[in-house]
Amino acid sequence: MAEQNPQDPFEMFRRLWGPLGVPVPGMTMPTLDPNEIDKRIGELKSVEAWLALNLNMLRAAIQGLEMQKAGLQQMQGMQQGMQQAMQQAMAAMAPPDPKARDTDKKP
């Protein structure tokens, strides 16, 4: 087994990610060039703005779906109310049952 350096706790991650060719953020030597730092800051701010835009679009989509759901619930409630009103109106307009009259008249 290879001997590990106890001074470097990230050595395991470097060996894990190194062969894949994937740069591990924060695992490299920090740059001392102010222009490179400014460039990285600008890139990160661009990413931040893009993420904020996506977050706002996601919030708008969620809000739109919530409004759609509320509208559907209102329409379903109105439909149920209309059905009940129609049933009551139909029951009031229906001719009385002759059999029911016969039983009412018998003492």
PDB file of N, CA and C in Angstrom:
ATOM      1  N   MET A   1       0.850  -1.187   0.000  1.00  0.00           N
ATOM      2  CA  MET A   1       0.000   0.000   0.000  1.00  0.00           C
ATOM      3  C   MET A   1       0.885   1.236   0.000  1.00  0.00           C
ATOM      4  N   ALA A   2       0.504   2.231  -0.773  1.00  0.00           N
ATOM      5  CA  ALA A   2       1.296   3.453  -0.875  1.00  0.00           C
ATOM      6  C   ALA A   2       1.242   4.219   0.437  1.00  0.00           C
ATOM      7  N   GLU A   3       2.336   4.852   0.744  1.00  0.00           N
ATOM      8  CA  GLU A   3       2.414   5.620   1.979  1.00  0.00           C
ATOM      9  C   GLU A   3       1.716   6.962   1.790  1.00  0.00           C
ATOM     10  N   GLN A   4       0.833   7.328   2.702  1.00  0.00           N
ATOM     11  CA  GLN A   4       0.087   8.579   2.599  1.00  0.00           C
ATOM     12  C   GLN A   4       0.756   9.654   3.433  1.00  0.00           C
ATOM     13  N   ASN A   5       0.668  10.880   2.938  1.00  0.00           N
ATOM     14  CA  ASN A   5       1.236  12.013   3.633  1.00  0.00           C
ATOM     15  C   ASN A   5       0.200  12.535   4.623  1.00  0.00           C
ATOM     16  N   PRO A   6       0.420  12.437   5.924  1.00  0.00           N
ATOM     17  CA  PRO A   6      -0.564  12.918   6.890  1.00  0.00           C
ATOM     18  C   PRO A   6      -0.719  14.435   6.882  1.00  0.00           C
ATOM     19  N   GLN A   7       0.218  15.142   6.242  1.00  0.00           N
ATOM     20  CA  GLN A   7       0.145  16.594   6.190  1.00  0.00           C
ATOM     21  C   GLN A   7      -0.904  17.084   5.176  1.00  0.00           C
ATOM     22  N   ASP A   8      -1.248  16.242   4.197  1.00  0.00           N
ATOM     23  CA  ASP A   8      -2.148  16.652   3.116  1.00  0.00           C
ATOM     24  C   ASP A   8      -3.443  15.840   3.183  1.00  0.00           C
ATOM     25  N   PRO A   9      -4.488  16.391   3.804  1.00  0.00           N
ATOM     26  CA  PRO A   9      -5.733  15.635   3.935  1.00  0.00           C
ATOM     27  C   PRO A   9      -6.502  15.485   2.619  1.00  0.00           C
ATOM     28  N   PHE A  10      -6.133  16.245   1.594  1.00  0.00           N
ATOM     29  CA  PHE A  10      -6.847  16.188   0.314  1.00  0.00           C
ATOM     30  C   PHE A  10      -6.169  15.293  -0.713  1.00  0.00           C
ATOM     31  N   GLU A  11      -5.108  14.627  -0.325  1.00  0.00           N
ATOM     32  CA  GLU A  11      -4.386  13.764  -1.259  1.00  0.00           C
ATOM     33  C   GLU A  11      -5.296  12.673  -1.823  1.00  0.00           C
ATOM     34  N   MET A  12      -6.149  12.112  -0.994  1.00  0.00           N
ATOM     35  CA  MET A  12      -7.059  11.065  -1.447  1.00  0.00           C
ATOM     36  C   MET A  12      -7.962  11.597  -2.562  1.00  0.00           C
ATOM     37  N   PHE A  13      -8.472  12.822  -2.415  1.00  0.00           N
ATOM     38  CA  PHE A  13      -9.340  13.413  -3.427  1.00  0.00           C
ATOM     39  C   PHE A  13      -8.565  13.701  -4.713  1.00  0.00           C
ATOM     40  N   ARG A  14      -7.334  14.148  -4.576  1.00  0.00           N
ATOM     41  CA  ARG A  14      -6.520  14.414  -5.772  1.00  0.00           C
ATOM     42  C   ARG A  14      -6.300  13.130  -6.562  1.00  0.00           C
ATOM     43  N   ARG A  15      -6.018  12.026  -5.847  1.00  0.00           N
ATOM     44  CA  ARG A  15      -5.828  10.752  -6.534  1.00  0.00           C
ATOM     45  C   ARG A  15      -7.135  10.257  -7.142  1.00  0.00           C
ATOM     46  N   LEU A  16      -8.237  10.519  -6.466  1.00  0.00           N
ATOM     47  CA  LEU A  16      -9.535  10.075  -6.970  1.00  0.00           C
ATOM     48  C   LEU A  16      -9.933  10.851  -8.219  1.00  0.00           C
ATOM     49  N   TRP A  17      -9.786  12.177  -8.205  1.00  0.00           N
ATOM     50  CA  TRP A  17     -10.229  13.013  -9.316  1.00  0.00           C
ATOM     51  C   TRP A  17      -9.159  13.197 -10.389  1.00  0.00           C
ATOM     52  N   GLY A  18      -7.914  13.058 -10.012  1.00  0.00           N
ATOM     53  CA  GLY A  18      -6.818  13.310 -10.951  1.00  0.00           C
ATOM     54  C   GLY A  18      -6.883  12.512 -12.237  1.00  0.00           C
ATOM     55  N   PRO A  19      -7.065  11.193 -12.192  1.00  0.00           N
ATOM     56  CA  PRO A  19      -7.080  10.416 -13.433  1.00  0.00           C
ATOM     57  C   PRO A  19      -8.251  10.750 -14.350  1.00  0.00           C
ATOM     58  N   LEU A  20      -9.299  11.318 -13.817  1.00  0.00           N
ATOM     59  CA  LEU A  20     -10.465  11.621 -14.623  1.00  0.00           C
ATOM     60  C   LEU A  20     -10.306  12.896 -15.429  1.00  0.00           C
ATOM     61  N   GLY A  21      -9.338  13.675 -15.098  1.00  0.00           N
ATOM     62  CA  GLY A  21      -9.130  14.923 -15.803  1.00  0.00           C
ATOM     63  C   GLY A  21     -10.099  16.014 -15.395  1.00  0.00           C
ATOM     64  N   VAL A  22     -10.781  15.822 -14.285  1.00  0.00           N
ATOM     65  CA  VAL A  22     -11.752  16.798 -13.806  1.00  0.00           C
ATOM     66  C   VAL A  22     -11.065  17.689 -12.783  1.00  0.00           C
ATOM     67  N   PRO A  23     -11.042  18.986 -13.020  1.00  0.00           N
ATOM     68  CA  PRO A  23     -10.417  19.861 -12.031  1.00  0.00           C
ATOM     69  C   PRO A  23     -11.282  19.946 -10.767  1.00  0.00           C
ATOM     70  N   VAL A  24     -10.664  19.817  -9.651  1.00  0.00           N
ATOM     71  CA  VAL A  24     -11.363  19.901  -8.384  1.00  0.00           C
ATOM     72  C   VAL A  24     -11.239  21.329  -7.871  1.00  0.00           C
ATOM     73  N   PRO A  25     -12.376  22.029  -7.692  1.00  0.00           N
ATOM     74  CA  PRO A  25     -12.308  23.415  -7.236  1.00  0.00           C
ATOM     75  C   PRO A  25     -11.600  23.537  -5.897  1.00  0.00           C
ATOM     76  N   GLY A  26     -10.714  24.499  -5.791  1.00  0.00           N
ATOM     77  CA  GLY A  26     -10.033  24.765  -4.533  1.00  0.00           C
ATOM     78  C   GLY A  26      -8.902  23.800  -4.240  1.00  0.00           C
ATOM     79  N   MET A  27      -8.647  22.836  -5.102  1.00  0.00           N
ATOM     80  CA  MET A  27      -7.611  21.851  -4.846  1.00  0.00           C
ATOM     81  C   MET A  27      -6.294  22.217  -5.542  1.00  0.00           C
ATOM     82  N   THR A  28      -6.291  23.295  -6.265  1.00  0.00           N
ATOM     83  CA  THR A  28      -5.081  23.691  -6.963  1.00  0.00           C
ATOM     84  C   THR A  28      -4.405  24.826  -6.208  1.00  0.00           C
ATOM     85  N   MET A  29      -3.210  25.101  -6.606  1.00  0.00           N
ATOM     86  CA  MET A  29      -2.457  26.193  -5.996  1.00  0.00           C
ATOM     87  C   MET A  29      -3.145  27.511  -6.350  1.00  0.00           C
ATOM     88  N   PRO A  30      -3.470  28.337  -5.380  1.00  0.00           N
ATOM     89  CA  PRO A  30      -4.131  29.607  -5.693  1.00  0.00           C
ATOM     90  C   PRO A  30      -3.190  30.502  -6.501  1.00  0.00           C
ATOM     91  N   THR A  31      -3.787  31.258  -7.405  1.00  0.00           N
ATOM     92  CA  THR A  31      -2.993  32.151  -8.243  1.00  0.00           C
ATOM     93  C   THR A  31      -2.617  33.413  -7.477  1.00  0.00           C
ATOM     94  N   LEU A  32      -1.514  33.960  -7.854  1.00  0.00           N
ATOM     95  CA  LEU A  32      -1.041  35.200  -7.237  1.00  0.00           C
ATOM     96  C   LEU A  32      -1.190  36.382  -8.180  1.00  0.00           C
ATOM     97  N   ASP A  33      -1.765  36.128  -9.378  1.00  0.00           N
ATOM     98  CA  ASP A  33      -1.935  37.170 -10.374  1.00  0.00           C
ATOM     99  C   ASP A  33      -3.272  37.871 -10.154  1.00  0.00           C
ATOM    100  N   PRO A  34      -3.277  39.183  -9.844  1.00  0.00           N
ATOM    101  CA  PRO A  34      -4.543  39.902  -9.613  1.00  0.00           C
ATOM    102  C   PRO A  34      -5.480  39.884 -10.818  1.00  0.00           C
ATOM    103  N   ASN A  35      -4.929  39.891 -12.030  1.00  0.00           N
ATOM    104  CA  ASN A  35      -5.771  39.846 -13.229  1.00  0.00           C
ATOM    105  C   ASN A  35      -6.521  38.510 -13.321  1.00  0.00           C
ATOM    106  N   GLU A  36      -5.844  37.435 -12.990  1.00  0.00           N
ATOM    107  CA  GLU A  36      -6.484  36.104 -13.011  1.00  0.00           C
ATOM    108  C   GLU A  36      -7.574  36.026 -11.937  1.00  0.00           C
ATOM    109  N   ILE A  37      -7.323  36.621 -10.791  1.00  0.00           N
ATOM    110  CA  ILE A  37      -8.325  36.639  -9.725  1.00  0.00           C
ATOM    111  C   ILE A  37      -9.542  37.454 -10.170  1.00  0.00           C
ATOM    112  N   ASP A  38      -9.304  38.613 -10.792  1.00  0.00           N
ATOM    113  CA  ASP A  38     -10.413  39.431 -11.305  1.00  0.00           C
ATOM    114  C   ASP A  38     -11.221  38.660 -12.352  1.00  0.00           C
ATOM    115  N   LYS A  39     -10.509  37.941 -13.208  1.00  0.00           N
ATOM    116  CA  LYS A  39     -11.177  37.136 -14.235  1.00  0.00           C
ATOM    117  C   LYS A  39     -12.070  36.075 -13.579  1.00  0.00           C
ATOM    118  N   ARG A  40     -11.566  35.388 -12.575  1.00  0.00           N
ATOM    119  CA  ARG A  40     -12.346  34.363 -11.868  1.00  0.00           C
ATOM    120  C   ARG A  40     -13.548  34.978 -11.155  1.00  0.00           C
ATOM    121  N   ILE A  41     -13.340  36.140 -10.550  1.00  0.00           N
ATOM    122  CA  ILE A  41     -14.452  36.830  -9.881  1.00  0.00           C
ATOM    123  C   ILE A  41     -15.543  37.166 -10.890  1.00  0.00           C
ATOM    124  N   GLY A  42     -15.129  37.685 -12.048  1.00  0.00           N
ATOM    125  CA  GLY A  42     -16.095  38.014 -13.098  1.00  0.00           C
ATOM    126  C   GLY A  42     -16.850  36.785 -13.581  1.00  0.00           C
ATOM    127  N   GLU A  43     -16.147  35.672 -13.764  1.00  0.00           N
ATOM    128  CA  GLU A  43     -16.795  34.431 -14.202  1.00  0.00           C
ATOM    129  C   GLU A  43     -17.798  33.943 -13.160  1.00  0.00           C
ATOM    130  N   LEU A  44     -17.387  34.001 -11.899  1.00  0.00           N
ATOM    131  CA  LEU A  44     -18.284  33.546 -10.836  1.00  0.00           C
ATOM    132  C   LEU A  44     -19.502  34.453 -10.697  1.00  0.00           C
ATOM    133  N   LYS A  45     -19.317  35.755 -10.906  1.00  0.00           N
ATOM    134  CA  LYS A  45     -20.470  36.668 -10.866  1.00  0.00           C
ATOM    135  C   LYS A  45     -21.409  36.404 -12.033  1.00  0.00           C
ATOM    136  N   SER A  46     -20.861  36.036 -13.192  1.00  0.00           N
ATOM    137  CA  SER A  46     -21.708  35.679 -14.337  1.00  0.00           C
ATOM    138  C   SER A  46     -22.524  34.430 -14.025  1.00  0.00           C
ATOM    139  N   VAL A  47     -21.883  33.460 -13.414  1.00  0.00           N
ATOM    140  CA  VAL A  47     -22.586  32.231 -13.026  1.00  0.00           C
ATOM    141  C   VAL A  47     -23.657  32.552 -11.988  1.00  0.00           C
ATOM    142  N   GLU A  48     -23.323  33.432 -11.047  1.00  0.00           N
ATOM    143  CA  GLU A  48     -24.295  33.823 -10.022  1.00  0.00           C
ATOM    144  C   GLU A  48     -25.518  34.493 -10.656  1.00  0.00           C
ATOM    145  N   ALA A  49     -25.280  35.382 -11.626  1.00  0.00           N
ATOM    146  CA  ALA A  49     -26.388  36.055 -12.300  1.00  0.00           C
ATOM    147  C   ALA A  49     -27.240  35.058 -13.074  1.00  0.00           C
ATOM    148  N   TRP A  50     -26.598  34.109 -13.731  1.00  0.00           N
ATOM    149  CA  TRP A  50     -27.326  33.086 -14.486  1.00  0.00           C
ATOM    150  C   TRP A  50     -28.176  32.239 -13.542  1.00  0.00           C
ATOM    151  N   LEU A  51     -27.606  31.853 -12.412  1.00  0.00           N
ATOM    152  CA  LEU A  51     -28.362  31.066 -11.431  1.00  0.00           C
ATOM    153  C   LEU A  51     -29.527  31.867 -10.855  1.00  0.00           C
ATOM    154  N   ALA A  52     -29.305  33.160 -10.596  1.00  0.00           N
ATOM    155  CA  ALA A  52     -30.387  34.003 -10.074  1.00  0.00           C
ATOM    156  C   ALA A  52     -31.513  34.118 -11.095  1.00  0.00           C
ATOM    157  N   LEU A  53     -31.158  34.251 -12.374  1.00  0.00           N
ATOM    158  CA  LEU A  53     -32.160  34.313 -13.433  1.00  0.00           C
ATOM    159  C   LEU A  53     -32.964  33.012 -13.478  1.00  0.00           C
ATOM    160  N   ASN A  54     -32.266  31.889 -13.421  1.00  0.00           N
ATOM    161  CA  ASN A  54     -32.960  30.598 -13.417  1.00  0.00           C
ATOM    162  C   ASN A  54     -33.842  30.435 -12.191  1.00  0.00           C
ATOM    163  N   LEU A  55     -33.384  30.922 -11.050  1.00  0.00           N
ATOM    164  CA  LEU A  55     -34.181  30.845  -9.836  1.00  0.00           C
ATOM    165  C   LEU A  55     -35.456  31.667  -9.969  1.00  0.00           C
ATOM    166  N   ASN A  56     -35.335  32.863 -10.545  1.00  0.00           N
ATOM    167  CA  ASN A  56     -36.513  33.710 -10.742  1.00  0.00           C
ATOM    168  C   ASN A  56     -37.490  33.082 -11.727  1.00  0.00           C
ATOM    169  N   MET A  57     -36.968  32.473 -12.788  1.00  0.00           N
ATOM    170  CA  MET A  57     -37.850  31.798 -13.749  1.00  0.00           C
ATOM    171  C   MET A  57     -38.538  30.602 -13.104  1.00  0.00           C
ATOM    172  N   LEU A  58     -37.832  29.883 -12.264  1.00  0.00           N
ATOM    173  CA  LEU A  58     -38.417  28.747 -11.558  1.00  0.00           C
ATOM    174  C   LEU A  58     -39.518  29.202 -10.606  1.00  0.00           C
ATOM    175  N   ARG A  59     -39.265  30.289  -9.889  1.00  0.00           N
ATOM    176  CA  ARG A  59     -40.278  30.837  -8.987  1.00  0.00           C
ATOM    177  C   ARG A  59     -41.522  31.276  -9.751  1.00  0.00           C
ATOM    178  N   ALA A  60     -41.324  31.896 -10.914  1.00  0.00           N
ATOM    179  CA  ALA A  60     -42.457  32.328 -11.726  1.00  0.00           C
ATOM    180  C   ALA A  60     -43.253  31.122 -12.225  1.00  0.00           C
ATOM    181  N   ALA A  61     -42.556  30.063 -12.615  1.00  0.00           N
ATOM    182  CA  ALA A  61     -43.248  28.857 -13.079  1.00  0.00           C
ATOM    183  C   ALA A  61     -44.055  28.229 -11.952  1.00  0.00           C
ATOM    184  N   ILE A  62     -43.482  28.176 -10.771  1.00  0.00           N
ATOM    185  CA  ILE A  62     -44.193  27.621  -9.610  1.00  0.00           C
ATOM    186  C   ILE A  62     -45.415  28.470  -9.296  1.00  0.00           C
ATOM    187  N   GLN A  63     -45.251  29.785  -9.301  1.00  0.00           N
ATOM    188  CA  GLN A  63     -46.372  30.686  -9.012  1.00  0.00           C
ATOM    189  C   GLN A  63     -47.470  30.526 -10.058  1.00  0.00           C
ATOM    190  N   GLY A  64     -47.095  30.385 -11.319  1.00  0.00           N
ATOM    191  CA  GLY A  64     -48.083  30.176 -12.378  1.00  0.00           C
ATOM    192  C   GLY A  64     -48.855  28.877 -12.187  1.00  0.00           C
ATOM    193  N   LEU A  65     -48.162  27.816 -11.816  1.00  0.00           N
ATOM    194  CA  LEU A  65     -48.837  26.536 -11.574  1.00  0.00           C
ATOM    195  C   LEU A  65     -49.752  26.603 -10.358  1.00  0.00           C
ATOM    196  N   GLU A  66     -49.330  27.329  -9.330  1.00  0.00           N
ATOM    197  CA  GLU A  66     -50.184  27.490  -8.150  1.00  0.00           C
ATOM    198  C   GLU A  66     -51.453  28.257  -8.504  1.00  0.00           C
ATOM    199  N   MET A  67     -51.323  29.290  -9.347  1.00  0.00           N
ATOM    200  CA  MET A  67     -52.497  30.051  -9.774  1.00  0.00           C
ATOM    201  C   MET A  67     -53.414  29.190 -10.636  1.00  0.00           C
ATOM    202  N   GLN A  68     -52.825  28.372 -11.494  1.00  0.00           N
ATOM    203  CA  GLN A  68     -53.613  27.460 -12.326  1.00  0.00           C
ATOM    204  C   GLN A  68     -54.383  26.470 -11.456  1.00  0.00           C
ATOM    205  N   LYS A  69     -53.726  25.948 -10.438  1.00  0.00           N
ATOM    206  CA  LYS A  69     -54.369  25.006  -9.526  1.00  0.00           C
ATOM    207  C   LYS A  69     -55.529  25.674  -8.795  1.00  0.00           C
ATOM    208  N   ALA A  70     -55.317  26.898  -8.313  1.00  0.00           N
ATOM    209  CA  ALA A  70     -56.379  27.616  -7.607  1.00  0.00           C
ATOM    210  C   ALA A  70     -57.554  27.889  -8.539  1.00  0.00           C
ATOM    211  N   GLY A  71     -57.273  28.248  -9.780  1.00  0.00           N
ATOM    212  CA  GLY A  71     -58.345  28.487 -10.750  1.00  0.00           C
ATOM    213  C   GLY A  71     -59.145  27.227 -11.030  1.00  0.00           C
ATOM    214  N   LEU A  72     -58.452  26.112 -11.174  1.00  0.00           N
ATOM    215  CA  LEU A  72     -59.141  24.837 -11.403  1.00  0.00           C
ATOM    216  C   LEU A  72     -60.016  24.450 -10.211  1.00  0.00           C
ATOM    217  N   GLN A  73     -59.503  24.680  -9.011  1.00  0.00           N
ATOM    218  CA  GLN A  73     -60.291  24.364  -7.816  1.00  0.00           C
ATOM    219  C   GLN A  73     -61.540  25.244  -7.753  1.00  0.00           C
ATOM    220  N   GLN A  74     -61.414  26.514  -8.116  1.00  0.00           N
ATOM    221  CA  GLN A  74     -62.567  27.408  -8.127  1.00  0.00           C
ATOM    222  C   GLN A  74     -63.603  26.953  -9.148  1.00  0.00           C
ATOM    223  N   MET A  75     -63.129  26.564 -10.321  1.00  0.00           N
ATOM    224  CA  MET A  75     -64.053  26.115 -11.359  1.00  0.00           C
ATOM    225  C   MET A  75     -64.757  24.817 -10.953  1.00  0.00           C
ATOM    226  N   GLN A  76     -64.025  23.912 -10.300  1.00  0.00           N
ATOM    227  CA  GLN A  76     -64.648  22.672  -9.833  1.00  0.00           C
ATOM    228  C   GLN A  76     -65.692  22.962  -8.768  1.00  0.00           C
ATOM    229  N   GLY A  77     -65.410  23.892  -7.877  1.00  0.00           N
ATOM    230  CA  GLY A  77     -66.378  24.281  -6.854  1.00  0.00           C
ATOM    231  C   GLY A  77     -67.618  24.897  -7.474  1.00  0.00           C
ATOM    232  N   MET A  78     -67.424  25.749  -8.487  1.00  0.00           N
ATOM    233  CA  MET A  78     -68.572  26.356  -9.170  1.00  0.00           C
ATOM    234  C   MET A  78     -69.390  25.288  -9.900  1.00  0.00           C
ATOM    235  N   GLN A  79     -68.719  24.331 -10.505  1.00  0.00           N
ATOM    236  CA  GLN A  79     -69.405  23.266 -11.224  1.00  0.00           C
ATOM    237  C   GLN A  79     -70.253  22.428 -10.265  1.00  0.00           C
ATOM    238  N   GLN A  80     -69.705  22.114  -9.117  1.00  0.00           N
ATOM    239  CA  GLN A  80     -70.466  21.344  -8.127  1.00  0.00           C
ATOM    240  C   GLN A  80     -71.669  22.145  -7.643  1.00  0.00           C
ATOM    241  N   GLY A  81     -71.481  23.428  -7.420  1.00  0.00           N
ATOM    242  CA  GLY A  81     -72.593  24.281  -6.993  1.00  0.00           C
ATOM    243  C   GLY A  81     -73.680  24.352  -8.054  1.00  0.00           C
ATOM    244  N   MET A  82     -73.282  24.456  -9.309  1.00  0.00           N
ATOM    245  CA  MET A  82     -74.248  24.494 -10.411  1.00  0.00           C
ATOM    246  C   MET A  82     -74.998  23.168 -10.524  1.00  0.00           C
ATOM    247  N   GLN A  83     -74.303  22.064 -10.336  1.00  0.00           N
ATOM    248  CA  GLN A  83     -74.956  20.753 -10.405  1.00  0.00           C
ATOM    249  C   GLN A  83     -75.991  20.615  -9.291  1.00  0.00           C
ATOM    250  N   GLN A  84     -75.650  21.054  -8.106  1.00  0.00           N
ATOM    251  CA  GLN A  84     -76.599  20.981  -6.994  1.00  0.00           C
ATOM    252  C   GLN A  84     -77.803  21.880  -7.259  1.00  0.00           C
ATOM    253  N   ALA A  85     -77.560  23.069  -7.776  1.00  0.00           N
ATOM    254  CA  ALA A  85     -78.657  23.983  -8.076  1.00  0.00           C
ATOM    255  C   ALA A  85     -79.562  23.400  -9.156  1.00  0.00           C
ATOM    256  N   MET A  86     -78.978  22.776 -10.162  1.00  0.00           N
ATOM    257  CA  MET A  86     -79.774  22.154 -11.225  1.00  0.00           C
ATOM    258  C   MET A  86     -80.607  20.994 -10.677  1.00  0.00           C
ATOM    259  N   GLN A  87     -80.013  20.198  -9.813  1.00  0.00           N
ATOM    260  CA  GLN A  87     -80.762  19.083  -9.230  1.00  0.00           C
ATOM    261  C   GLN A  87     -81.927  19.589  -8.390  1.00  0.00           C
ATOM    262  N   GLN A  88     -81.708  20.643  -7.623  1.00  0.00           N
ATOM    263  CA  GLN A  88     -82.785  21.207  -6.815  1.00  0.00           C
ATOM    264  C   GLN A  88     -83.877  21.808  -7.705  1.00  0.00           C
ATOM    265  N   ALA A  89     -83.492  22.470  -8.769  1.00  0.00           N
ATOM    266  CA  ALA A  89     -84.470  23.066  -9.682  1.00  0.00           C
ATOM    267  C   ALA A  89     -85.267  21.977 -10.388  1.00  0.00           C
ATOM    268  N   MET A  90     -84.591  20.917 -10.796  1.00  0.00           N
ATOM    269  CA  MET A  90     -85.283  19.819 -11.470  1.00  0.00           C
ATOM    270  C   MET A  90     -86.239  19.126 -10.509  1.00  0.00           C
ATOM    271  N   ALA A  91     -85.839  18.982  -9.258  1.00  0.00           N
ATOM    272  CA  ALA A  91     -86.706  18.350  -8.262  1.00  0.00           C
ATOM    273  C   ALA A  91     -87.934  19.229  -7.991  1.00  0.00           C
ATOM    274  N   ALA A  92     -87.767  20.535  -8.003  1.00  0.00           N
ATOM    275  CA  ALA A  92     -88.886  21.449  -7.754  1.00  0.00           C
ATOM    276  C   ALA A  92     -89.840  21.489  -8.945  1.00  0.00           C
ATOM    277  N   MET A  93     -89.318  21.306 -10.152  1.00  0.00           N
ATOM    278  CA  MET A  93     -90.137  21.363 -11.349  1.00  0.00           C
ATOM    279  C   MET A  93     -90.810  20.028 -11.673  1.00  0.00           C
ATOM    280  N   ALA A  94     -90.347  18.955 -11.091  1.00  0.00           N
ATOM    281  CA  ALA A  94     -90.894  17.629 -11.409  1.00  0.00           C
ATOM    282  C   ALA A  94     -92.336  17.532 -10.917  1.00  0.00           C
ATOM    283  N   PRO A  95     -93.199  16.891 -11.738  1.00  0.00           N
ATOM    284  CA  PRO A  95     -94.588  16.722 -11.291  1.00  0.00           C
ATOM    285  C   PRO A  95     -94.626  15.800 -10.076  1.00  0.00           C
ATOM    286  N   PRO A  96     -95.540  16.032  -9.191  1.00  0.00           N
ATOM    287  CA  PRO A  96     -95.611  15.187  -8.001  1.00  0.00           C
ATOM    288  C   PRO A  96     -95.944  13.755  -8.402  1.00  0.00           C
ATOM    289  N   ASP A  97     -95.421  12.837  -7.641  1.00  0.00           N
ATOM    290  CA  ASP A  97     -95.627  11.408  -7.885  1.00  0.00           C
ATOM    291  C   ASP A  97     -97.055  11.041  -7.473  1.00  0.00           C
ATOM    292  N   PRO A  98     -97.883  10.447  -8.371  1.00  0.00           N
ATOM    293  CA  PRO A  98     -99.259  10.105  -8.009  1.00  0.00           C
ATOM    294  C   PRO A  98     -99.330   9.072  -6.893  1.00  0.00           C
ATOM    295  N   LYS A  99     -98.419   8.205  -6.806  1.00  0.00           N
ATOM    296  CA  LYS A  99     -98.420   7.195  -5.742  1.00  0.00           C
ATOM    297  C   LYS A  99     -98.202   7.852  -4.385  1.00  0.00           C
ATOM    298  N   ALA A 100     -97.389   8.894  -4.377  1.00  0.00           N
ATOM    299  CA  ALA A 100     -97.133   9.594  -3.123  1.00  0.00           C
ATOM    300  C   ALA A 100     -98.384  10.308  -2.647  1.00  0.00           C
ATOM    301  N   ARG A 101     -99.226  10.814  -3.579  1.00  0.00           N
ATOM    302  CA  ARG A 101    -100.474  11.471  -3.190  1.00  0.00           C
ATOM    303  C   ARG A 101    -101.447  10.477  -2.556  1.00  0.00           C
ATOM    304  N   ASP A 102    -101.509   9.294  -3.138  1.00  0.00           N
ATOM    305  CA  ASP A 102    -102.432   8.275  -2.620  1.00  0.00           C
ATOM    306  C   ASP A 102    -102.092   7.897  -1.194  1.00  0.00           C
ATOM    307  N   THR A 103    -100.830   7.797  -0.887  1.00  0.00           N
ATOM    308  CA  THR A 103    -100.455   7.423   0.475  1.00  0.00           C
ATOM    309  C   THR A 103    -100.678   8.577   1.426  1.00  0.00           C
ATOM    310  N   ASP A 104    -100.563   9.826   0.907  1.00  0.00           N
ATOM    311  CA  ASP A 104    -100.813  10.990   1.771  1.00  0.00           C
ATOM    312  C   ASP A 104    -102.281  11.107   2.138  1.00  0.00           C
ATOM    313  N   LYS A 105    -103.200  10.709   1.257  1.00  0.00           N
ATOM    314  CA  LYS A 105    -104.642  10.873   1.498  1.00  0.00           C
ATOM    315  C   LYS A 105    -105.212   9.804   2.416  1.00  0.00           C
ATOM    316  N   LYS A 106    -104.577   8.675   2.506  1.00  0.00           N
ATOM    317  CA  LYS A 106    -105.097   7.588   3.351  1.00  0.00           C
ATOM    318  C   LYS A 106    -104.864   7.918   4.811  1.00  0.00           C
ATOM    319  N   PRO A 107    -105.963   7.862   5.626  1.00  0.00           N
ATOM    320  CA  PRO A 107    -105.780   8.151   7.053  1.00  0.00           C
ATOM    321  C   PRO A 107    -105.288   6.957   7.823  1.00  0.00           C
TER     322      PRO A 107
END
